[in-house]
mmCIF file with all atom_site columns, C-alpha atoms and ligand atoms in Angstrom:
data_model
loop_
_atom_site.group_PDB
_atom_site.id
_atom_site.type_symbol
_atom_site.label_atom_id
_atom_site.label_alt_id
_atom_site.label_comp_id
_atom_site.label_asym_id
_atom_site.label_entity_id
_atom_site.label_seq_id
_atom_site.pdbx_PDB_ins_code
_atom_site.Cartn_x
_atom_site.Cartn_y
_atom_site.Cartn_z
_atom_site.occupancy
_atom_site.B_iso_or_equiv
_atom_site.pdbx_formal_charge
_atom_site.auth_seq_id
_atom_site.auth_comp_id
_atom_site.auth_asym_id
_atom_site.auth_atom_id
_atom_site.pdbx_PDB_model_num
ATOM   1   C CA . MET A 1 1   ? 34.376 -24.803 61.132 1.00 52.00 ? 310 MET A CA 1
ATOM   2   C CA . GLU A 1 2   ? 36.346 -21.621 61.689 1.00 54.00 ? 311 GLU A CA 1
ATOM   3   C CA . GLN A 1 3   ? 37.214 -19.751 58.502 1.00 52.00 ? 312 GLN A CA 1
ATOM   4   C CA . ASN A 1 4   ? 40.211 -17.600 57.860 1.00 54.00 ? 313 ASN A CA 1
ATOM   5   C CA . TYR A 1 5   ? 39.032 -14.394 56.163 1.00 62.00 ? 314 TYR A CA 1
ATOM   6   C CA . SER A 1 6   ? 42.407 -12.714 55.746 1.00 81.00 ? 315 SER A CA 1
ATOM   7   C CA . MET A 1 7   ? 43.131 -11.249 52.354 1.00 92.00 ? 316 MET A CA 1
ATOM   8   C CA . PRO A 1 8   ? 45.962 -9.269  50.826 1.00 96.00 ? 317 PRO A CA 1
ATOM   9   C CA . LEU A 1 9   ? 45.342 -5.579  50.205 1.00 97.00 ? 318 LEU A CA 1
ATOM   10  C CA . ILE A 1 10  ? 46.592 -3.329  47.420 1.00 98.00 ? 319 ILE A CA 1
ATOM   11  C CA . GLY A 1 11  ? 50.350 -2.946  47.844 1.00 98.00 ? 320 GLY A CA 1
ATOM   12  C CA . ASP A 1 12  ? 50.773 -6.266  49.701 1.00 98.00 ? 321 ASP A CA 1
ATOM   13  C CA . GLN A 1 13  ? 52.801 -9.201  48.447 1.00 98.00 ? 322 GLN A CA 1
ATOM   14  C CA . ALA A 1 14  ? 50.295 -11.720 47.056 1.00 98.00 ? 323 ALA A CA 1
ATOM   15  C CA . PRO A 1 15  ? 50.270 -14.963 49.116 1.00 98.00 ? 324 PRO A CA 1
ATOM   16  C CA . ALA A 1 16  ? 52.255 -17.848 47.657 1.00 98.00 ? 325 ALA A CA 1
ATOM   17  C CA . PHE A 1 17  ? 50.457 -21.090 46.832 1.00 98.00 ? 326 PHE A CA 1
ATOM   18  C CA . GLN A 1 18  ? 50.728 -24.395 45.027 1.00 98.00 ? 327 GLN A CA 1
ATOM   19  C CA . ALA A 1 19  ? 47.567 -25.662 43.331 1.00 98.00 ? 328 ALA A CA 1
ATOM   20  C CA . VAL A 1 20  ? 46.217 -28.454 41.155 1.00 98.00 ? 329 VAL A CA 1
ATOM   21  C CA . THR A 1 21  ? 44.692 -26.964 37.993 1.00 98.00 ? 330 THR A CA 1
ATOM   22  C CA . THR A 1 22  ? 43.295 -27.968 34.635 1.00 98.00 ? 331 THR A CA 1
ATOM   23  C CA . GLN A 1 23  ? 46.778 -27.270 33.225 1.00 98.00 ? 332 GLN A CA 1
ATOM   24  C CA . GLY A 1 24  ? 48.656 -29.287 35.870 1.00 98.00 ? 333 GLY A CA 1
ATOM   25  C CA . ILE A 1 25  ? 50.224 -28.149 39.130 1.00 98.00 ? 334 ILE A CA 1
ATOM   26  C CA . ILE A 1 26  ? 51.131 -24.473 39.379 1.00 98.00 ? 335 ILE A CA 1
ATOM   27  C CA . ASN A 1 27  ? 53.361 -22.733 41.878 1.00 98.00 ? 336 ASN A CA 1
ATOM   28  C CA . PHE A 1 28  ? 52.692 -19.078 42.474 1.00 98.00 ? 337 PHE A CA 1
ATOM   29  C CA . PRO A 1 29  ? 54.674 -16.853 42.299 1.00 98.00 ? 338 PRO A CA 1
ATOM   30  C CA . GLU A 1 30  ? 57.609 -18.973 41.027 1.00 98.00 ? 339 GLU A CA 1
ATOM   31  C CA . ASP A 1 31  ? 55.932 -19.989 37.757 1.00 98.00 ? 340 ASP A CA 1
ATOM   32  C CA . TYR A 1 32  ? 54.903 -16.394 37.009 1.00 98.00 ? 341 TYR A CA 1
ATOM   33  C CA . LYS A 1 33  ? 58.159 -14.493 37.512 1.00 96.00 ? 342 LYS A CA 1
ATOM   34  C CA . GLY A 1 34  ? 58.273 -11.320 35.392 1.00 97.00 ? 343 GLY A CA 1
ATOM   35  C CA . LYS A 1 35  ? 54.617 -11.571 34.371 1.00 98.00 ? 344 LYS A CA 1
ATOM   36  C CA . TRP A 1 36  ? 51.427 -9.782  35.310 1.00 98.00 ? 345 TRP A CA 1
ATOM   37  C CA . VAL A 1 37  ? 48.809 -12.167 36.713 1.00 98.00 ? 346 VAL A CA 1
ATOM   38  C CA . ILE A 1 38  ? 45.034 -11.933 36.897 1.00 98.00 ? 347 ILE A CA 1
ATOM   39  C CA . LEU A 1 39  ? 43.869 -14.358 39.590 1.00 98.00 ? 348 LEU A CA 1
ATOM   40  C CA . PHE A 1 40  ? 40.090 -14.525 39.586 1.00 98.00 ? 349 PHE A CA 1
ATOM   41  C CA . SER A 1 41  ? 37.455 -16.617 41.314 1.00 98.00 ? 350 SER A CA 1
ATOM   42  C CA . HIS A 1 42  ? 33.924 -17.575 40.346 1.00 97.00 ? 351 HIS A CA 1
ATOM   43  C CA . PRO A 1 43  ? 31.115 -19.117 42.428 1.00 97.00 ? 352 PRO A CA 1
ATOM   44  C CA . ALA A 1 44  ? 30.753 -22.487 40.715 1.00 97.00 ? 353 ALA A CA 1
ATOM   45  C CA . ASP A 1 45  ? 31.181 -24.503 37.539 1.00 98.00 ? 354 ASP A CA 1
ATOM   46  C CA . PHE A 1 46  ? 28.108 -25.112 35.339 1.00 98.00 ? 355 PHE A CA 1
ATOM   47  C CA . THR A 1 47  ? 26.452 -21.858 36.368 1.00 98.00 ? 356 THR A CA 1
ATOM   48  C CA . PRO A 1 48  ? 25.190 -19.465 33.697 1.00 98.00 ? 357 PRO A CA 1
ATOM   49  C CA . VAL A 1 49  ? 26.921 -16.184 34.488 1.00 98.00 ? 358 VAL A CA 1
ATOM   50  C CA . CYS A 1 50  ? 30.246 -17.948 35.139 1.00 98.00 ? 359 CYS A CA 1
ATOM   51  C CA . THR A 1 51  ? 29.924 -19.723 31.795 1.00 98.00 ? 360 THR A CA 1
ATOM   52  C CA . THR A 1 52  ? 29.553 -16.424 29.915 1.00 98.00 ? 361 THR A CA 1
ATOM   53  C CA . GLU A 1 53  ? 32.527 -15.062 31.857 1.00 98.00 ? 362 GLU A CA 1
ATOM   54  C CA . PHE A 1 54  ? 34.747 -17.993 30.934 1.00 98.00 ? 363 PHE A CA 1
ATOM   55  C CA . MET A 1 55  ? 33.760 -17.778 27.282 1.00 98.00 ? 364 MET A CA 1
ATOM   56  C CA . THR A 1 56  ? 34.625 -14.078 27.283 1.00 98.00 ? 365 THR A CA 1
ATOM   57  C CA . PHE A 1 57  ? 37.880 -14.342 29.220 1.00 97.00 ? 366 PHE A CA 1
ATOM   58  C CA . ALA A 1 58  ? 39.097 -17.320 27.203 1.00 98.00 ? 367 ALA A CA 1
ATOM   59  C CA . SER A 1 59  ? 38.332 -15.562 23.926 1.00 98.00 ? 368 SER A CA 1
ATOM   60  C CA . MET A 1 60  ? 40.461 -12.602 25.126 1.00 98.00 ? 369 MET A CA 1
ATOM   61  C CA . ALA A 1 61  ? 43.371 -14.763 26.355 1.00 96.00 ? 370 ALA A CA 1
ATOM   62  C CA . GLU A 1 62  ? 45.664 -13.793 23.464 1.00 97.00 ? 371 GLU A CA 1
ATOM   63  C CA . GLU A 1 63  ? 45.019 -10.081 24.117 1.00 98.00 ? 372 GLU A CA 1
ATOM   64  C CA . PHE A 1 64  ? 46.158 -10.597 27.705 1.00 98.00 ? 373 PHE A CA 1
ATOM   65  C CA . LYS A 1 65  ? 49.189 -12.620 26.599 1.00 98.00 ? 374 LYS A CA 1
ATOM   66  C CA . ALA A 1 66  ? 50.176 -9.687  24.392 1.00 98.00 ? 375 ALA A CA 1
ATOM   67  C CA . LEU A 1 67  ? 50.149 -7.581  27.586 1.00 98.00 ? 376 LEU A CA 1
ATOM   68  C CA . ASN A 1 68  ? 52.524 -10.040 29.309 1.00 98.00 ? 377 ASN A CA 1
ATOM   69  C CA . THR A 1 69  ? 49.568 -11.107 31.468 1.00 98.00 ? 378 THR A CA 1
ATOM   70  C CA . GLU A 1 70  ? 48.607 -14.618 32.550 1.00 98.00 ? 379 GLU A CA 1
ATOM   71  C CA . LEU A 1 71  ? 45.124 -15.643 33.685 1.00 98.00 ? 380 LEU A CA 1
ATOM   72  C CA . ILE A 1 72  ? 44.403 -18.034 36.563 1.00 98.00 ? 381 ILE A CA 1
ATOM   73  C CA . GLY A 1 73  ? 40.829 -18.995 37.470 1.00 98.00 ? 382 GLY A CA 1
ATOM   74  C CA . LEU A 1 74  ? 39.564 -20.599 40.684 1.00 98.00 ? 383 LEU A CA 1
ATOM   75  C CA . SER A 1 75  ? 36.421 -22.090 42.141 1.00 97.00 ? 384 SER A CA 1
ATOM   76  C CA . VAL A 1 76  ? 35.612 -24.450 44.980 1.00 97.00 ? 385 VAL A CA 1
ATOM   77  C CA . ASP A 1 77  ? 34.946 -27.360 42.629 1.00 97.00 ? 386 ASP A CA 1
ATOM   78  C CA . SER A 1 78  ? 36.779 -30.579 41.813 1.00 98.00 ? 387 SER A CA 1
ATOM   79  C CA . LEU A 1 79  ? 39.224 -30.971 38.955 1.00 98.00 ? 388 LEU A CA 1
ATOM   80  C CA . TYR A 1 80  ? 36.759 -33.319 37.255 1.00 98.00 ? 389 TYR A CA 1
ATOM   81  C CA . ALA A 1 81  ? 33.919 -30.796 37.474 1.00 98.00 ? 390 ALA A CA 1
ATOM   82  C CA . HIS A 1 82  ? 36.285 -28.214 35.959 1.00 98.00 ? 391 HIS A CA 1
ATOM   83  C CA . ILE A 1 83  ? 37.268 -30.554 33.111 1.00 98.00 ? 392 ILE A CA 1
ATOM   84  C CA . ALA A 1 84  ? 33.644 -31.461 32.348 1.00 98.00 ? 393 ALA A CA 1
ATOM   85  C CA . TRP A 1 85  ? 32.567 -27.807 32.403 1.00 98.00 ? 394 TRP A CA 1
ATOM   86  C CA . LEU A 1 86  ? 35.415 -26.624 30.146 1.00 98.00 ? 395 LEU A CA 1
ATOM   87  C CA . ARG A 1 87  ? 34.598 -29.426 27.687 1.00 98.00 ? 396 ARG A CA 1
ATOM   88  C CA . LYS A 1 88  ? 30.948 -28.295 27.667 1.00 98.00 ? 397 LYS A CA 1
ATOM   89  C CA . ILE A 1 89  ? 31.986 -24.648 27.160 1.00 98.00 ? 398 ILE A CA 1
ATOM   90  C CA . LYS A 1 90  ? 33.802 -25.689 23.968 1.00 98.00 ? 399 LYS A CA 1
ATOM   91  C CA . GLU A 1 91  ? 30.460 -26.898 22.562 1.00 98.00 ? 400 GLU A CA 1
ATOM   92  C CA . LEU A 1 92  ? 28.594 -23.646 23.279 1.00 98.00 ? 401 LEU A CA 1
ATOM   93  C CA . GLU A 1 93  ? 28.091 -20.637 21.064 1.00 98.00 ? 402 GLU A CA 1
ATOM   94  C CA . TRP A 1 94  ? 27.285 -17.180 22.442 1.00 98.00 ? 403 TRP A CA 1
ATOM   95  C CA . LYS A 1 95  ? 27.692 -13.677 21.035 1.00 98.00 ? 404 LYS A CA 1
ATOM   96  C CA . GLY A 1 96  ? 29.752 -14.993 18.138 1.00 97.00 ? 405 GLY A CA 1
ATOM   97  C CA . MET A 1 97  ? 32.107 -16.882 20.463 1.00 98.00 ? 406 MET A CA 1
ATOM   98  C CA . LYS A 1 98  ? 32.347 -20.589 19.704 1.00 97.00 ? 407 LYS A CA 1
ATOM   99  C CA . ASP A 1 99  ? 34.758 -23.496 19.906 1.00 97.00 ? 408 ASP A CA 1
ATOM   100 C CA . ILE A 1 100 ? 36.288 -21.782 22.938 1.00 97.00 ? 409 ILE A CA 1
ATOM   101 C CA . GLU A 1 101 ? 39.187 -23.616 24.507 1.00 98.00 ? 410 GLU A CA 1
ATOM   102 C CA . VAL A 1 102 ? 40.060 -22.467 27.992 1.00 98.00 ? 411 VAL A CA 1
ATOM   103 C CA . LYS A 1 103 ? 43.832 -22.792 27.918 1.00 98.00 ? 412 LYS A CA 1
ATOM   104 C CA . PHE A 1 104 ? 44.599 -20.935 31.148 1.00 98.00 ? 413 PHE A CA 1
ATOM   105 C CA . PRO A 1 105 ? 44.678 -22.883 34.437 1.00 98.00 ? 414 PRO A CA 1
ATOM   106 C CA . LEU A 1 106 ? 41.536 -23.266 36.500 1.00 98.00 ? 415 LEU A CA 1
ATOM   107 C CA . ILE A 1 107 ? 42.386 -24.134 40.110 1.00 98.00 ? 416 ILE A CA 1
ATOM   108 C CA . GLU A 1 108 ? 40.648 -26.997 41.903 1.00 98.00 ? 417 GLU A CA 1
ATOM   109 C CA . ASP A 1 109 ? 40.129 -25.639 45.406 1.00 97.00 ? 418 ASP A CA 1
ATOM   110 C CA . ILE A 1 110 ? 37.845 -28.074 47.195 1.00 97.00 ? 419 ILE A CA 1
ATOM   111 C CA . LYS A 1 111 ? 39.614 -27.406 50.499 1.00 96.00 ? 420 LYS A CA 1
ATOM   112 C CA . MET A 1 112 ? 39.461 -23.629 49.909 1.00 96.00 ? 421 MET A CA 1
ATOM   113 C CA . ASP A 1 113 ? 43.191 -23.329 50.619 1.00 96.00 ? 422 ASP A CA 1
ATOM   114 C CA . VAL A 1 114 ? 43.824 -20.691 47.953 1.00 97.00 ? 423 VAL A CA 1
ATOM   115 C CA . ALA A 1 115 ? 40.389 -19.050 48.232 1.00 97.00 ? 424 ALA A CA 1
ATOM   116 C CA . ASN A 1 116 ? 40.908 -18.421 51.948 1.00 95.00 ? 425 ASN A CA 1
ATOM   117 C CA . LYS A 1 117 ? 44.364 -16.935 51.393 1.00 97.00 ? 426 LYS A CA 1
ATOM   118 C CA . PHE A 1 118 ? 42.794 -14.353 49.082 1.00 97.00 ? 427 PHE A CA 1
ATOM   119 C CA . GLY A 1 119 ? 39.535 -13.749 50.996 1.00 95.00 ? 428 GLY A CA 1
ATOM   120 C CA . MET A 1 120 ? 37.447 -15.150 48.153 1.00 96.00 ? 429 MET A CA 1
ATOM   121 C CA . ILE A 1 121 ? 34.938 -16.872 50.463 1.00 94.00 ? 430 ILE A CA 1
ATOM   122 C CA . GLN A 1 122 ? 33.081 -14.126 52.233 1.00 85.00 ? 431 GLN A CA 1
ATOM   123 C CA . SER A 1 123 ? 30.444 -15.925 54.283 1.00 82.00 ? 432 SER A CA 1
ATOM   124 C CA . GLN A 1 124 ? 30.606 -18.888 56.666 1.00 77.00 ? 433 GLN A CA 1
ATOM   125 C CA . SER A 1 125 ? 27.306 -20.125 55.264 1.00 78.00 ? 434 SER A CA 1
ATOM   126 C CA . THR A 1 126 ? 28.660 -20.879 51.798 1.00 83.00 ? 435 THR A CA 1
ATOM   127 C CA . THR A 1 127 ? 31.573 -22.578 50.121 1.00 87.00 ? 436 THR A CA 1
ATOM   128 C CA . GLN A 1 128 ? 31.088 -20.508 46.959 1.00 93.00 ? 437 GLN A CA 1
ATOM   129 C CA . ALA A 1 129 ? 33.728 -17.962 46.090 1.00 94.00 ? 438 ALA A CA 1
ATOM   130 C CA . VAL A 1 130 ? 32.625 -14.449 45.209 1.00 94.00 ? 439 VAL A CA 1
ATOM   131 C CA . ARG A 1 131 ? 33.636 -12.979 41.846 1.00 97.00 ? 440 ARG A CA 1
ATOM   132 C CA . ALA A 1 132 ? 37.023 -11.660 42.968 1.00 97.00 ? 441 ALA A CA 1
ATOM   133 C CA . VAL A 1 133 ? 39.779 -10.342 40.700 1.00 98.00 ? 442 VAL A CA 1
ATOM   134 C CA . PHE A 1 134 ? 43.347 -9.785  41.911 1.00 98.00 ? 443 PHE A CA 1
ATOM   135 C CA . VAL A 1 135 ? 45.679 -7.993  39.516 1.00 98.00 ? 444 VAL A CA 1
ATOM   136 C CA . ILE A 1 136 ? 49.237 -8.882  40.534 1.00 98.00 ? 445 ILE A CA 1
ATOM   137 C CA . ASP A 1 137 ? 52.336 -7.250  39.063 1.00 98.00 ? 446 ASP A CA 1
ATOM   138 C CA . PRO A 1 138 ? 55.594 -8.935  37.956 1.00 98.00 ? 447 PRO A CA 1
ATOM   139 C CA . LYS A 1 139 ? 57.046 -8.430  41.465 1.00 98.00 ? 448 LYS A CA 1
ATOM   140 C CA . GLY A 1 140 ? 54.122 -10.319 43.014 1.00 98.00 ? 449 GLY A CA 1
ATOM   141 C CA . ILE A 1 141 ? 52.490 -7.174  44.453 1.00 98.00 ? 450 ILE A CA 1
ATOM   142 C CA . VAL A 1 142 ? 48.692 -6.851  44.468 1.00 98.00 ? 451 VAL A CA 1
ATOM   143 C CA . ARG A 1 143 ? 47.877 -3.770  42.393 1.00 98.00 ? 452 ARG A CA 1
ATOM   144 C CA . THR A 1 144 ? 44.080 -3.927  41.999 1.00 98.00 ? 453 THR A CA 1
ATOM   145 C CA . ILE A 1 145 ? 41.261 -5.841  43.680 1.00 98.00 ? 454 ILE A CA 1
ATOM   146 C CA . LEU A 1 146 ? 37.728 -6.097  42.298 1.00 98.00 ? 455 LEU A CA 1
ATOM   147 C CA . TYR A 1 147 ? 34.733 -7.818  43.847 1.00 96.00 ? 456 TYR A CA 1
ATOM   148 C CA . TYR A 1 148 ? 31.492 -8.408  41.994 1.00 94.00 ? 457 TYR A CA 1
ATOM   149 C CA . PRO A 1 149 ? 28.331 -10.052 43.334 1.00 92.00 ? 458 PRO A CA 1
ATOM   150 C CA . ALA A 1 150 ? 27.291 -13.495 42.089 1.00 92.00 ? 459 ALA A CA 1
ATOM   151 C CA . SER A 1 151 ? 24.450 -12.100 39.977 1.00 93.00 ? 460 SER A CA 1
ATOM   152 C CA . MET A 1 152 ? 26.674 -9.791  37.909 1.00 96.00 ? 461 MET A CA 1
ATOM   153 C CA . GLY A 1 153 ? 29.118 -10.853 35.213 1.00 97.00 ? 462 GLY A CA 1
ATOM   154 C CA . ARG A 1 154 ? 32.383 -8.928  35.156 1.00 98.00 ? 463 ARG A CA 1
ATOM   155 C CA . ASN A 1 155 ? 33.440 -6.396  32.534 1.00 97.00 ? 464 ASN A CA 1
ATOM   156 C CA . PHE A 1 156 ? 36.525 -7.907  30.934 1.00 97.00 ? 465 PHE A CA 1
ATOM   157 C CA . ASP A 1 157 ? 37.287 -4.818  28.874 1.00 98.00 ? 466 ASP A CA 1
ATOM   158 C CA . GLU A 1 158 ? 37.644 -2.995  32.205 1.00 98.00 ? 467 GLU A CA 1
ATOM   159 C CA . ILE A 1 159 ? 40.033 -5.660  33.492 1.00 98.00 ? 468 ILE A CA 1
ATOM   160 C CA . LYS A 1 160 ? 42.124 -5.232  30.336 1.00 98.00 ? 469 LYS A CA 1
ATOM   161 C CA . ARG A 1 161 ? 41.984 -1.431  30.763 1.00 98.00 ? 470 ARG A CA 1
ATOM   162 C CA . ILE A 1 162 ? 43.292 -1.847  34.327 1.00 98.00 ? 471 ILE A CA 1
ATOM   163 C CA . ILE A 1 163 ? 46.326 -3.807  33.093 1.00 98.00 ? 472 ILE A CA 1
ATOM   164 C CA . ILE A 1 164 ? 47.081 -1.238  30.371 1.00 98.00 ? 473 ILE A CA 1
ATOM   165 C CA . ALA A 1 165 ? 46.667 1.693   32.802 1.00 98.00 ? 474 ALA A CA 1
ATOM   166 C CA . LEU A 1 166 ? 48.917 0.108   35.456 1.00 98.00 ? 475 LEU A CA 1
ATOM   167 C CA . GLN A 1 167 ? 51.600 -0.716  32.897 1.00 98.00 ? 476 GLN A CA 1
ATOM   168 C CA . LYS A 1 168 ? 51.414 2.843   31.573 1.00 98.00 ? 477 LYS A CA 1
ATOM   169 C CA . ALA A 1 169 ? 51.682 4.277   35.104 1.00 98.00 ? 478 ALA A CA 1
ATOM   170 C CA . ASP A 1 170 ? 54.716 2.106   35.887 1.00 98.00 ? 479 ASP A CA 1
ATOM   171 C CA . LYS A 1 171 ? 56.489 2.866   32.610 1.00 98.00 ? 480 LYS A CA 1
ATOM   172 C CA . GLU A 1 172 ? 55.902 6.615   32.421 1.00 97.00 ? 481 GLU A CA 1
ATOM   173 C CA . GLY A 1 173 ? 55.346 7.652   36.062 1.00 97.00 ? 482 GLY A CA 1
ATOM   174 C CA . VAL A 1 174 ? 51.923 9.054   35.195 1.00 98.00 ? 483 VAL A CA 1
ATOM   175 C CA . ALA A 1 175 ? 48.400 8.537   36.519 1.00 98.00 ? 484 ALA A CA 1
ATOM   176 C CA . THR A 1 176 ? 45.241 8.077   34.430 1.00 98.00 ? 485 THR A CA 1
ATOM   177 C CA . PRO A 1 177 ? 42.133 10.271  34.656 1.00 98.00 ? 486 PRO A CA 1
ATOM   178 C CA . ALA A 1 178 ? 38.507 9.174   34.946 1.00 98.00 ? 487 ALA A CA 1
ATOM   179 C CA . ASP A 1 179 ? 37.390 6.904   32.135 1.00 98.00 ? 488 ASP A CA 1
ATOM   180 C CA . TRP A 1 180 ? 40.872 7.014   30.571 1.00 98.00 ? 489 TRP A CA 1
ATOM   181 C CA . ARG A 1 181 ? 41.292 4.933   27.456 1.00 98.00 ? 490 ARG A CA 1
ATOM   182 C CA . PRO A 1 182 ? 44.607 4.010   25.796 1.00 97.00 ? 491 PRO A CA 1
ATOM   183 C CA . GLY A 1 183 ? 45.673 6.834   23.470 1.00 97.00 ? 492 GLY A CA 1
ATOM   184 C CA . GLN A 1 184 ? 44.271 9.583   25.696 1.00 98.00 ? 493 GLN A CA 1
ATOM   185 C CA . ASP A 1 185 ? 46.255 12.144  27.689 1.00 98.00 ? 494 ASP A CA 1
ATOM   186 C CA . THR A 1 186 ? 47.515 11.109  31.127 1.00 98.00 ? 495 THR A CA 1
ATOM   187 C CA . ILE A 1 187 ? 47.867 12.970  34.423 1.00 98.00 ? 496 ILE A CA 1
ATOM   188 C CA . VAL A 1 188 ? 51.078 14.206  35.996 1.00 97.00 ? 497 VAL A CA 1
ATOM   189 C CA . PRO A 1 189 ? 51.079 13.151  39.694 1.00 94.00 ? 498 PRO A CA 1
ATOM   190 C CA . PRO A 1 190 ? 50.472 16.013  42.184 1.00 93.00 ? 499 PRO A CA 1
ATOM   191 C CA . PRO A 1 191 ? 53.433 18.381  42.766 1.00 95.00 ? 500 PRO A CA 1
ATOM   192 C CA . GLY A 1 192 ? 55.385 17.786  45.959 1.00 96.00 ? 501 GLY A CA 1
ATOM   193 C CA . SER A 1 193 ? 56.392 21.402  46.564 1.00 97.00 ? 502 SER A CA 1
ATOM   194 C CA . CYS A 1 194 ? 55.380 25.013  45.876 1.00 97.00 ? 503 CYS A CA 1
ATOM   195 C CA . GLY A 1 195 ? 58.351 25.254  43.523 1.00 97.00 ? 504 GLY A CA 1
ATOM   196 C CA . THR A 1 196 ? 57.203 22.321  41.415 1.00 96.00 ? 505 THR A CA 1
ATOM   197 C CA . ALA A 1 197 ? 53.654 23.697  41.303 1.00 96.00 ? 506 ALA A CA 1
ATOM   198 C CA . LYS A 1 198 ? 54.930 27.055  40.017 1.00 96.00 ? 507 LYS A CA 1
ATOM   199 C CA . GLN A 1 199 ? 57.326 25.458  37.562 1.00 95.00 ? 508 GLN A CA 1
ATOM   200 C CA . ARG A 1 200 ? 54.537 23.321  36.082 1.00 95.00 ? 509 ARG A CA 1
ATOM   201 C CA . MET A 1 201 ? 52.286 26.341  35.599 1.00 97.00 ? 510 MET A CA 1
ATOM   202 C CA . ASP A 1 202 ? 55.123 28.407  34.083 1.00 97.00 ? 511 ASP A CA 1
ATOM   203 C CA . SER A 1 203 ? 56.471 25.796  31.695 1.00 95.00 ? 512 SER A CA 1
ATOM   204 C CA . GLN A 1 204 ? 53.338 24.620  29.932 1.00 96.00 ? 513 GLN A CA 1
ATOM   205 C CA . ASP A 1 205 ? 53.770 23.683  26.295 1.00 95.00 ? 514 ASP A CA 1
ATOM   206 C CA . ASP A 1 206 ? 52.266 21.389  23.677 1.00 91.00 ? 515 ASP A CA 1
ATOM   207 C CA . ASP A 1 207 ? 53.311 18.285  25.646 1.00 94.00 ? 516 ASP A CA 1
ATOM   208 C CA . ASN A 1 208 ? 52.343 19.377  29.160 1.00 95.00 ? 517 ASN A CA 1
ATOM   209 C CA . TYR A 1 209 ? 49.358 21.517  30.074 1.00 97.00 ? 518 TYR A CA 1
ATOM   210 C CA . CYS A 1 210 ? 47.560 22.369  33.321 1.00 97.00 ? 519 CYS A CA 1
ATOM   211 C CA . LEU A 1 211 ? 43.965 23.271  34.176 1.00 97.00 ? 520 LEU A CA 1
ATOM   212 C CA . ASP A 1 212 ? 45.388 24.482  37.481 1.00 97.00 ? 521 ASP A CA 1
ATOM   213 C CA . TRP A 1 213 ? 48.606 23.905  39.467 1.00 96.00 ? 522 TRP A CA 1
ATOM   214 C CA . PHE A 1 214 ? 47.309 20.591  40.886 1.00 96.00 ? 523 PHE A CA 1
ATOM   215 C CA . LEU A 1 215 ? 45.752 19.259  37.672 1.00 97.00 ? 524 LEU A CA 1
ATOM   216 C CA . CYS A 1 216 ? 48.349 18.888  34.931 1.00 97.00 ? 525 CYS A CA 1
ATOM   217 C CA . PHE A 1 217 ? 48.215 16.594  31.923 1.00 98.00 ? 526 PHE A CA 1
ATOM   218 C CA . LYS A 1 218 ? 50.804 14.958  29.725 1.00 97.00 ? 527 LYS A CA 1
ATOM   219 C CA . LYS A 1 219 ? 49.807 14.973  26.083 1.00 97.00 ? 528 LYS A CA 1
ATOM   220 C CA . GLU A 1 220 ? 49.724 11.508  24.557 1.00 96.00 ? 529 GLU A CA 1
ATOM   221 C CA . LYS A 1 221 ? 51.888 11.359  21.467 1.00 88.00 ? 530 LYS A CA 1
ATOM   222 C CA . LYS A 1 222 ? 49.999 10.369  18.327 1.00 80.00 ? 531 LYS A CA 1
ATOM   223 C CA . GLN A 1 223 ? 51.288 7.040   16.996 1.00 71.00 ? 532 GLN A CA 1
HETATM 224 C C1 . BEZ B 2 .   ? 25.989 -17.827 37.832 1.00 85.89 ? 892 BEZ B C1 1
HETATM 225 O O1 . BEZ B 2 .   ? 27.158 -17.950 37.493 1.00 85.89 ? 892 BEZ B O1 1
HETATM 226 O O2 . BEZ B 2 .   ? 25.093 -17.769 37.019 1.00 85.89 ? 892 BEZ B O2 1
HETATM 227 C C2 . BEZ B 2 .   ? 25.644 -17.703 39.283 1.00 85.89 ? 892 BEZ B C2 1
HETATM 228 C C3 . BEZ B 2 .   ? 26.423 -18.320 40.239 1.00 85.89 ? 892 BEZ B C3 1
HETATM 229 C C4 . BEZ B 2 .   ? 26.075 -18.208 41.579 1.00 85.89 ? 892 BEZ B C4 1
HETATM 230 C C5 . BEZ B 2 .   ? 24.951 -17.491 41.934 1.00 85.89 ? 892 BEZ B C5 1
HETATM 231 C C6 . BEZ B 2 .   ? 24.182 -16.861 40.972 1.00 85.89 ? 892 BEZ B C6 1
HETATM 232 C C7 . BEZ B 2 .   ? 24.527 -16.967 39.623 1.00 85.89 ? 892 BEZ B C7 1
#
């Protein structure tokens, strides 16, 4: 059977879809207007790494809600497999997480309709999705794409850091340096002219400082 491997890239409009999920039918993007969305896939239900990922993501769901961010999971499994797996997850205890209820929708994608739209199936020899993460902004634009191999569980603190960094960039017109954490100084985007470069070097103060004309920082205000 011929597969369609197309996928949206950063800056593209995320493909629209309707899907059956563990929380009922969802329509994307209509149901998510004005919200950030993390659409992520996993290889299969009842697999060990995926189970630890769901426990972790579900236990952080309120932190994402506070960032105006909704989670949507997906695998090429049936709705009934999803329901059985989420019920089992509630019975498990790991790293202090227990009684975990996965309240975000998990898409049933037996026909791989959604997975193929997002390039989540990356080999013709398998129906398993890779560990993909699409961070989509409130205008439906793909802002970040992550792919992890099946053997490696994702870092959900990093996914949260991505949301915070993108929201910061959008709100303040700044960029974020290597290993940036919330509360740290941000970067002023590169100057577009010789005049701006000179002006930045000449007007440094407590709030804006430069290591050189092309590497200027904005001081983060202490809360
Ligand atoms: C897992 O979730 O444990 C897993 C899934 C597919 C391949 C390898 C590991």
